[in-house]
Coordinates of C-alpha atoms and ligand atoms in Angstrom, one line a residue:
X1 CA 10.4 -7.3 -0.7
X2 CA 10.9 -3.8 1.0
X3 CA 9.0 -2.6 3.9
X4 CA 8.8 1.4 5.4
X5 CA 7.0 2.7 8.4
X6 CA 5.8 6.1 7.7
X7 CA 4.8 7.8 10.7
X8 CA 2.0 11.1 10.8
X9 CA 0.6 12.7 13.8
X10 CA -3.2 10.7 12.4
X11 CA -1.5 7.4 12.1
X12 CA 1.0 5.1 10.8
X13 CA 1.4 2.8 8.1
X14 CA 3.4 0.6 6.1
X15 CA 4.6 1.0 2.1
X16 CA 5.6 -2.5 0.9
X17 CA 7.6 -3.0 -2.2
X18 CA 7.6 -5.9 -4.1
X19 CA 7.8 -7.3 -7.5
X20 CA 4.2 -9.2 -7.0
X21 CA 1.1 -9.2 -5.3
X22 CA 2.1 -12.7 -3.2
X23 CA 2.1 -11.1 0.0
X24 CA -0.7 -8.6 -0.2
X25 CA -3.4 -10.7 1.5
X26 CA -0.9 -11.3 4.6
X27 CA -0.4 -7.2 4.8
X28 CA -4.5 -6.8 4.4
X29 CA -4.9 -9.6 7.3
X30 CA -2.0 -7.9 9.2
X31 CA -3.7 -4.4 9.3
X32 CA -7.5 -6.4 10.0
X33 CA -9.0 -6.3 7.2
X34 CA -10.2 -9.8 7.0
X35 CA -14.4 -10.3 6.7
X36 CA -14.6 -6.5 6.4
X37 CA -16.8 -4.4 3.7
X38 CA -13.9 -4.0 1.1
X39 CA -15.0 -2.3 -2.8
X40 CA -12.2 -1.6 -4.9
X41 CA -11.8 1.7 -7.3
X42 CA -9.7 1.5 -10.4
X43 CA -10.1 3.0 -13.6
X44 CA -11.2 1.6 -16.6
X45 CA -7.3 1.1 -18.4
X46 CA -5.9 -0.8 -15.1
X47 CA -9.4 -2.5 -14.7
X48 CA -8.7 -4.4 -17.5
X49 CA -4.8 -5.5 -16.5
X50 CA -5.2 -6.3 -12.7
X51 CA -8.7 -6.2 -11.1
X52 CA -9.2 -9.7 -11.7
X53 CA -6.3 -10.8 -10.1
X54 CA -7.1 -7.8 -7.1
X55 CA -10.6 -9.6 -6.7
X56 CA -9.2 -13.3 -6.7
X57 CA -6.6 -12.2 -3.8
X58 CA -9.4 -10.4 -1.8
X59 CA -12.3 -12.9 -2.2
X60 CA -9.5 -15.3 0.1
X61 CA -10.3 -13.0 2.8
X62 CA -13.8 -11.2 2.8
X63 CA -17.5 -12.6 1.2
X64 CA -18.3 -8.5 1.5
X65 CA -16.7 -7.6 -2.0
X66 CA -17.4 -4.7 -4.6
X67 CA -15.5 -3.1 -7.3
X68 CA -16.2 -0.3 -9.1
X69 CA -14.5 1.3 -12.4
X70 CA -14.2 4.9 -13.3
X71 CA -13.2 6.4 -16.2
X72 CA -9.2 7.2 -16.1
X73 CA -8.0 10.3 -17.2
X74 CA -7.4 13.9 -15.4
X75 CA -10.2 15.3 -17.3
X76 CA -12.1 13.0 -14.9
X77 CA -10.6 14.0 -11.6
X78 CA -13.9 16.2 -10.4
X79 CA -16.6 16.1 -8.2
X80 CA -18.8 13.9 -10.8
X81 CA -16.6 11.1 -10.8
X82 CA -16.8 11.5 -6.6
X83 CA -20.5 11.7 -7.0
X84 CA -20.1 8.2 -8.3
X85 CA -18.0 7.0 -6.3
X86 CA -20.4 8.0 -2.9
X87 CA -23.0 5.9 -4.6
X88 CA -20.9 3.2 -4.7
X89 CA -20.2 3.3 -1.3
X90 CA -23.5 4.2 -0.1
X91 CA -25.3 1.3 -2.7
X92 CA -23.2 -1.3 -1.1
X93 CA -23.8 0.3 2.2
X94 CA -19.8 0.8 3.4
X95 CA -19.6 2.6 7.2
X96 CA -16.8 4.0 8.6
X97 CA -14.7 0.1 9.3
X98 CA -15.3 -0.8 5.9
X99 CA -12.0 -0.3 3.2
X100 CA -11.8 1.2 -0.3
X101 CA -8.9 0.8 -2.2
X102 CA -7.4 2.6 -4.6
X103 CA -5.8 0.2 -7.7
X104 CA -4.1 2.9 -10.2
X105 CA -2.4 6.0 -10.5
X106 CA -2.3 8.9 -8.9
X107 CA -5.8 10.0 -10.3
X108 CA -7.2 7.6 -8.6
X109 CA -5.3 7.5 -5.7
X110 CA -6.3 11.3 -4.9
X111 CA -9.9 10.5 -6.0
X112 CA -10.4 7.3 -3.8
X113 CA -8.3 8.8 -0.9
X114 CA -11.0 11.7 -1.1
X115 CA -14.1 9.5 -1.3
X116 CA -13.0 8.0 2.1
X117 CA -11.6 11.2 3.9
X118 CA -14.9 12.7 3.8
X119 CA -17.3 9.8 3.1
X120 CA -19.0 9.6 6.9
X121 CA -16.5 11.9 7.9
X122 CA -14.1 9.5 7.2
X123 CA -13.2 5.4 6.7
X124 CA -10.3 3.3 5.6
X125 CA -8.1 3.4 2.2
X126 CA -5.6 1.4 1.0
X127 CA -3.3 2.2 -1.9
X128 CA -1.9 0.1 -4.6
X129 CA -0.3 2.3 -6.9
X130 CA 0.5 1.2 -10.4
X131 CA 2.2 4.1 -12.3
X132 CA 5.6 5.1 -11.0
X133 CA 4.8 8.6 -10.6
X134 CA 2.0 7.3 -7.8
X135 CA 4.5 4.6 -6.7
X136 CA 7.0 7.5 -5.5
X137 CA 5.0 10.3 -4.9
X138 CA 1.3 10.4 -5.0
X139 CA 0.3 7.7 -3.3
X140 CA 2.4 8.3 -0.1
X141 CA 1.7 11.7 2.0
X142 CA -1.8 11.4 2.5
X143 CA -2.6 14.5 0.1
X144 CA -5.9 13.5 -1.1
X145 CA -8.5 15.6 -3.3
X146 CA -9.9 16.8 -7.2
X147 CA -9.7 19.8 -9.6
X148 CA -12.2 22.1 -9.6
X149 CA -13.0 24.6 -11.6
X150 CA -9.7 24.4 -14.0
X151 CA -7.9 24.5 -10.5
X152 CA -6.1 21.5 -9.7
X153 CA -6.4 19.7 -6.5
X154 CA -8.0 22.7 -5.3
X155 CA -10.6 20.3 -3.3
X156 CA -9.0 18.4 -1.0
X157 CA -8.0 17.2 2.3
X158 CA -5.0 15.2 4.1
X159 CA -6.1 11.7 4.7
X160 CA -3.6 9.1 5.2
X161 CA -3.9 5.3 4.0
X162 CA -3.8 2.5 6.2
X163 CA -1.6 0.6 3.5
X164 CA 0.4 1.4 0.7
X165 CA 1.0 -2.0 -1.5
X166 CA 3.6 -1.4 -4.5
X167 CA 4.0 -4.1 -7.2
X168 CA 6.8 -3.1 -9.3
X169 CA 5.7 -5.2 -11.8
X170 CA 3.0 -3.4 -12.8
X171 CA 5.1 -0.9 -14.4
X172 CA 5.7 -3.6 -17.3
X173 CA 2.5 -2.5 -18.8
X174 CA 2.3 1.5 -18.2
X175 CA 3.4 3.7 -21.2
X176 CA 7.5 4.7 -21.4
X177 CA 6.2 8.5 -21.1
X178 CA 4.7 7.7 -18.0
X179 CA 7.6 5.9 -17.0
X180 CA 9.8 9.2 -18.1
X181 CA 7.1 11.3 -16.1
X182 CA 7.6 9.4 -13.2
X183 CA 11.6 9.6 -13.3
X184 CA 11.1 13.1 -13.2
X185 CA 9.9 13.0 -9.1
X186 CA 12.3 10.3 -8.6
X187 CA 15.2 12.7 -9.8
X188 CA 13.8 15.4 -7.8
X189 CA 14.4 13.3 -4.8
X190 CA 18.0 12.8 -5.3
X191 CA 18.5 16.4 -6.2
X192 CA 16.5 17.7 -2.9
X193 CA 17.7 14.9 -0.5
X194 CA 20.6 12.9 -1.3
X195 CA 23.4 13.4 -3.8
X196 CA 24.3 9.5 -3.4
X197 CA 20.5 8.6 -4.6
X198 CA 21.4 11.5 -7.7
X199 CA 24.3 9.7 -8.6
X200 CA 22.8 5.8 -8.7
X201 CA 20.0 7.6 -10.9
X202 CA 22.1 9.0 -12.9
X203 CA 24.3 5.9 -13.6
X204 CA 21.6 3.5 -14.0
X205 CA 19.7 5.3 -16.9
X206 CA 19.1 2.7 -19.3
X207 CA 18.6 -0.5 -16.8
X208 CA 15.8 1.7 -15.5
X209 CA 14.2 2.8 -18.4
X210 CA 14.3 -1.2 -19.4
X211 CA 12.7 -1.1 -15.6
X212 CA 15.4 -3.8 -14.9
X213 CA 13.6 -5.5 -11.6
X214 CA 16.2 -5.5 -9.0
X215 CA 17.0 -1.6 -10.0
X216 CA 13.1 -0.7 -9.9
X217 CA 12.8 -2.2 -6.6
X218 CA 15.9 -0.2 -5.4
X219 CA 15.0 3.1 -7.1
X220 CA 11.5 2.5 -5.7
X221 CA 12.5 2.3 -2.1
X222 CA 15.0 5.0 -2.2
X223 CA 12.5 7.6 -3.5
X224 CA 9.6 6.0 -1.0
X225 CA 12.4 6.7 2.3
X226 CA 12.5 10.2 1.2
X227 CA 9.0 11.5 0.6
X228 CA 8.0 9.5 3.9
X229 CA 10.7 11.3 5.9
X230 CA 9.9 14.5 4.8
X231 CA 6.0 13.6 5.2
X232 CA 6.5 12.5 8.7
X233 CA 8.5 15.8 9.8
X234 CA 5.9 18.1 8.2
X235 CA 2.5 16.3 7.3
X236 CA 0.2 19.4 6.3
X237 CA 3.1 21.1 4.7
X238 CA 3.6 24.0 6.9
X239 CA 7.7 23.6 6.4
X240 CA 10.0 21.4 4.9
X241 CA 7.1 19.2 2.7
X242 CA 7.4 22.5 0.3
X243 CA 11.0 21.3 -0.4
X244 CA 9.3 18.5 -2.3
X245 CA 7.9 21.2 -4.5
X246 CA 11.2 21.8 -6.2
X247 CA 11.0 22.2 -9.6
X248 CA 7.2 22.8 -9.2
X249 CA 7.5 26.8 -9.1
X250 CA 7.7 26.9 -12.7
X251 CA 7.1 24.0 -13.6
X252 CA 3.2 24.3 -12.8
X253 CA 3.4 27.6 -14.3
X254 CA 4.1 25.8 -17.4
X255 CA 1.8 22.9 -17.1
X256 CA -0.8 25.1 -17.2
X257 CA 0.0 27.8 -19.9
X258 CA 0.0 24.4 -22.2
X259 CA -3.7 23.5 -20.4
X260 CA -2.4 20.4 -19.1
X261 CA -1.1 18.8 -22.4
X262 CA 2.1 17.9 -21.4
X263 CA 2.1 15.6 -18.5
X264 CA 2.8 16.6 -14.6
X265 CA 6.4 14.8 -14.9
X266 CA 7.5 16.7 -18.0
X267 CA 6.9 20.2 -16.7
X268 CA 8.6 19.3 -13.4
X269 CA 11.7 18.1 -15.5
X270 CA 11.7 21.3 -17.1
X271 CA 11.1 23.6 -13.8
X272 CA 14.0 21.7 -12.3
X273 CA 16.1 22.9 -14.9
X274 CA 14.9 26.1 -14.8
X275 CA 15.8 26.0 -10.8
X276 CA 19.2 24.4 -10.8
X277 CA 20.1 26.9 -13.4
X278 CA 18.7 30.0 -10.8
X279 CA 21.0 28.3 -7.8
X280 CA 23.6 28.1 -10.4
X281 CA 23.4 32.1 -11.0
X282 CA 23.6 32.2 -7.0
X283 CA 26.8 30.4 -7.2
X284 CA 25.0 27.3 -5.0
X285 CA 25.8 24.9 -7.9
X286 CA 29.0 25.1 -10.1
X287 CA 28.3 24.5 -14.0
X288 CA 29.6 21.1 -14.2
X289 CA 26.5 19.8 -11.7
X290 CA 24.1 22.1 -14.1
X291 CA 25.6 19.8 -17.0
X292 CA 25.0 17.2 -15.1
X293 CA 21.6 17.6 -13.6
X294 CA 20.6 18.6 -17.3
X295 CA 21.9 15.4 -18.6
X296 CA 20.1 13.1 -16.4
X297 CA 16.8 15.1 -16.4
X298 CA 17.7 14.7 -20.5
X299 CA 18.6 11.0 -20.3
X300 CA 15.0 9.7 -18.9
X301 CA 13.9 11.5 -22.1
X302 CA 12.0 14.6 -20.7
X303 CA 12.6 18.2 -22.1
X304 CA 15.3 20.6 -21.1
X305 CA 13.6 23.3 -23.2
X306 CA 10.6 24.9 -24.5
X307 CA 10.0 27.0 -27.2
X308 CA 6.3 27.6 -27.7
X309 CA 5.9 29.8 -24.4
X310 CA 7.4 33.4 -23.8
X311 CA 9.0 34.4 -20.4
X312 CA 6.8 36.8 -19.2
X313 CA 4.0 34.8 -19.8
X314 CA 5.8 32.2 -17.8
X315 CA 6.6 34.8 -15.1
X316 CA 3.0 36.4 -14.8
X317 CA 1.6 32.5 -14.4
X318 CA 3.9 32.2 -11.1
X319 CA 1.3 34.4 -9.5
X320 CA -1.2 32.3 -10.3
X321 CA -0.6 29.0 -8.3
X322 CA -2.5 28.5 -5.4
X323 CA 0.9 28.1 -3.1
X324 CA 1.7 31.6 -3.4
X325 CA 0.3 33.8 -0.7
X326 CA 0.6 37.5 -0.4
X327 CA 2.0 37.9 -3.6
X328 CA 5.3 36.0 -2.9
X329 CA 7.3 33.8 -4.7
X330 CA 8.5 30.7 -3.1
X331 CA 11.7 29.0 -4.7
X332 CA 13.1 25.9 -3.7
X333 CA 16.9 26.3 -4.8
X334 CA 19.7 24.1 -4.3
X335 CA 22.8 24.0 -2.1
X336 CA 24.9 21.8 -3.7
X337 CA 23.2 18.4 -5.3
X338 CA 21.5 16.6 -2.7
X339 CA 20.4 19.7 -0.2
X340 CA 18.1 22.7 -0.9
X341 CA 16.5 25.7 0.5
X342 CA 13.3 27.6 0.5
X343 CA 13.5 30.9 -0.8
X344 CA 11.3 33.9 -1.2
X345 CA 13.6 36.6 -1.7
X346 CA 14.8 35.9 -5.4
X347 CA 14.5 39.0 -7.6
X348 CA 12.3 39.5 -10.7
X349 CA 15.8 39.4 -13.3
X350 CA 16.8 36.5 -11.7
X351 CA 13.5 34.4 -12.4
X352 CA 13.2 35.9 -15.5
X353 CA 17.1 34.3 -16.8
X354 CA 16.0 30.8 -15.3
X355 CA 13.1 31.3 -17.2
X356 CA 14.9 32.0 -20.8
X357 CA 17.5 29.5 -19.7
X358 CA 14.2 27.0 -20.6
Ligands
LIG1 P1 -2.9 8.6 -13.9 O1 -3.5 8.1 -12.7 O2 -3.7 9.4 -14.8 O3 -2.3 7.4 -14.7 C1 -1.7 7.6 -16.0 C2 -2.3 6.7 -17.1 O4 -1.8 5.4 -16.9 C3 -3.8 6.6 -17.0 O5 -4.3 6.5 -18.2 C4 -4.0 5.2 -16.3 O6 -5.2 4.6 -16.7 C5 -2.8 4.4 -16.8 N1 -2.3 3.4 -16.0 C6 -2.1 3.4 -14.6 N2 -1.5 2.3 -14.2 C7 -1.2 1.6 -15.4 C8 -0.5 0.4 -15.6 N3 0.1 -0.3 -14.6 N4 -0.4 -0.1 -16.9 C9 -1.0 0.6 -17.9 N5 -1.6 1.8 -17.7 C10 -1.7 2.3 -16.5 O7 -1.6 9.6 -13.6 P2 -0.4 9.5 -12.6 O8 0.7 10.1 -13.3 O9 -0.3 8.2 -11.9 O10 -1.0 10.6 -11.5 C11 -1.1 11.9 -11.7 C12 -2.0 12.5 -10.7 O11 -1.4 12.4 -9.4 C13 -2.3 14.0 -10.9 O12 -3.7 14.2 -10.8 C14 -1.6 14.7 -9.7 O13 -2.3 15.8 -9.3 C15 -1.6 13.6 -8.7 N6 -0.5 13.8 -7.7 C16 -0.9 13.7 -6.4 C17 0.1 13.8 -5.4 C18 -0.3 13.7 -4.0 O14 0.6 13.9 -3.1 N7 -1.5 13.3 -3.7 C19 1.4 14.0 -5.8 C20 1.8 14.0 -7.1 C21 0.8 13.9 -8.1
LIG2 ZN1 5.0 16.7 -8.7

């Protein structure tokens, strides 16, 4: 078991790693949540795998139980499925000391983590993440919210958990493109962060697409440090939290010129590409760490390259993303593997090679 303090200007909490759910119950009791209101949110694929044993653990420590199931699935991360979830809350009368937690991925993680930021202005969440890509990234930060609109996480608002519990072991039962999706954060952590963490990722390939246990846990942890670091320095992203957006210039760009059809992970694979190859052009990388970062995005099994999409259509979608403000394009670009910088003086060639190089 692994244990990391995040720290946020609104409060601080722990992430715990494990490889089971044994010592859940003593990190619910350690943060007080024994004999309060508790109703648990999952979705009706991880309903199926781990509520039960979610209920069994929490019935040890509070008579006030609910749960309540909600379809899974992007397409359902809107106000509707909110909707349902405030009459949940209200129906089994939850105030502000009462806990929701959110058992699934990062849809409902967001979802669940928006309920409670703005359900009487506010009450208690608790995270147990169960797809890697919420394991590593989602369900850590305290970015909560839904689409709206076609607009993704356009509604929203920063809300931190009290708890973030990780079994590891729930990864045995999520699809391998998730798995692959997932890798595609964790990579971007090594690439932003630490060129140590790149080069474990990058040697451990196949134990950790056979999610080998000891290497999950490791891989896990390593990623989990780095968002909360960069979390804690900049919670409402005014600086260095955009760094975590590498990869995501283009890379949203393309997730939505294919309407959301390929998932989250596989776009940021390919926008990573797309960016190591633009610090390659400004001599910040040398071609052998292109090969290399290509290989490893390659070796998780995510595309390098797309050929349905043309680049300006690519380059007219940058405009598009909500992050971009007065017309400017932010880059993050790397300095060397393992260190980056924010950009926003890149010119219109330049983006348009990384794009081709896709
Ligand atoms: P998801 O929640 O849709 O989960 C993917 C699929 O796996 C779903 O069908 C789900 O039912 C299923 N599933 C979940 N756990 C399972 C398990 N253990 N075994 C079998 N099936 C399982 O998707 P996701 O990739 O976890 O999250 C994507 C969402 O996260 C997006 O909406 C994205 O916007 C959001 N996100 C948020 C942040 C943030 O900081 N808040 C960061 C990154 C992504
Ligand atoms: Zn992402």
């Amino acid at each position: 078991m692994k244990q990391i303090e995040v720290k946020t200007k609104t409060n601080n909490y722990n992430i715990i790693i494990s490889n089971n759910f044994n010592s859940l119950q003593e990190h619910l009791s350690k943060i007080g949540m024994d004999h309060k209101k508790i109703c648990i949110i999952t979705d009706d694929n991880v309903s199926k795998l781990y509520l039960d044993t979610l209920c069994s653990i929490l019935s040890k420590i509070t008579d006030e139980l609910s749960y309540l199931v909600i379809p899974h699935g992007e397409a359902n991360k809107n106000l509707d499925t909110i909707n349902i979830i405030y009459k949940k809350m209200i129906e089994e009368k939850l105030d502000r000391e009462s806990y929701i937690i959110a058992l699934g991925g990062g849809v409902t993680g967001d979802m669940v983590g928006y309920a409670s930021a703005t359900y009487m202005r506010g009450n208690n969440f608790i995270q147990i993440p169960t797809t890697l890509l919420s394991q590593v990234d989602s369900s850590i930060g305290g970015k909560t919210g839904v689409d709206f609109d076609g607009y993704k996480n356009i509604v929203g608002a920063f809300h931190q958990p009290k708890l973030v519990y990780i079994n590891t072991n729930t990864l045995l039962t999520l699809p391998k493109k998730e798995i692959s999706a997932g890798m595609g954060e964790i990579i971007k952590h090594g690439l932003i962060a630490s060129k140590e963490y790149f080069t474990y990722i990058r040697a451990n390939s196949s134990k950790i697409m056979n999610l080998d246990n000891e290497i999950m846990e490791q891989l896990i942890y390593e990623s989990c440090v780095i968002k909360s670091k960069v979390v804690s320095m900049d919670e409402k992203e005014k600086g260095v939290r955009a760094t975590l957006n590498f990869g995501h210039t283009i890379g949203h760009a393309v997730e939505r010129l294919f309407d959301f059809n390929l998932l989250h992970g596989e776009c940021v694979g390919l926008g990573m590409v797309s960016a190591a190859y633009l610090s390659y052009l400004l001599n910040q990388i040398d071609s052998s760490e292109l090969d290399d970062i290509k290989a490893c995005i390659q070796s998780f099994d995510l595309p390098i390259k797309i050929d349905k999409l043309n680049e300006l259509e690519i380059y007219n979608e940058l405009y598009h993303d909500k992050k971009t403000k007065n017309n400017e394009l932010n880059f993050i670009l790397l300095n060397g593997i393992g260190s980056c910088e924010i950009r926003n003086d890149l010119y219109k060639e330049e983006i348009m090679k990384a794009i081709k190089y896709i």
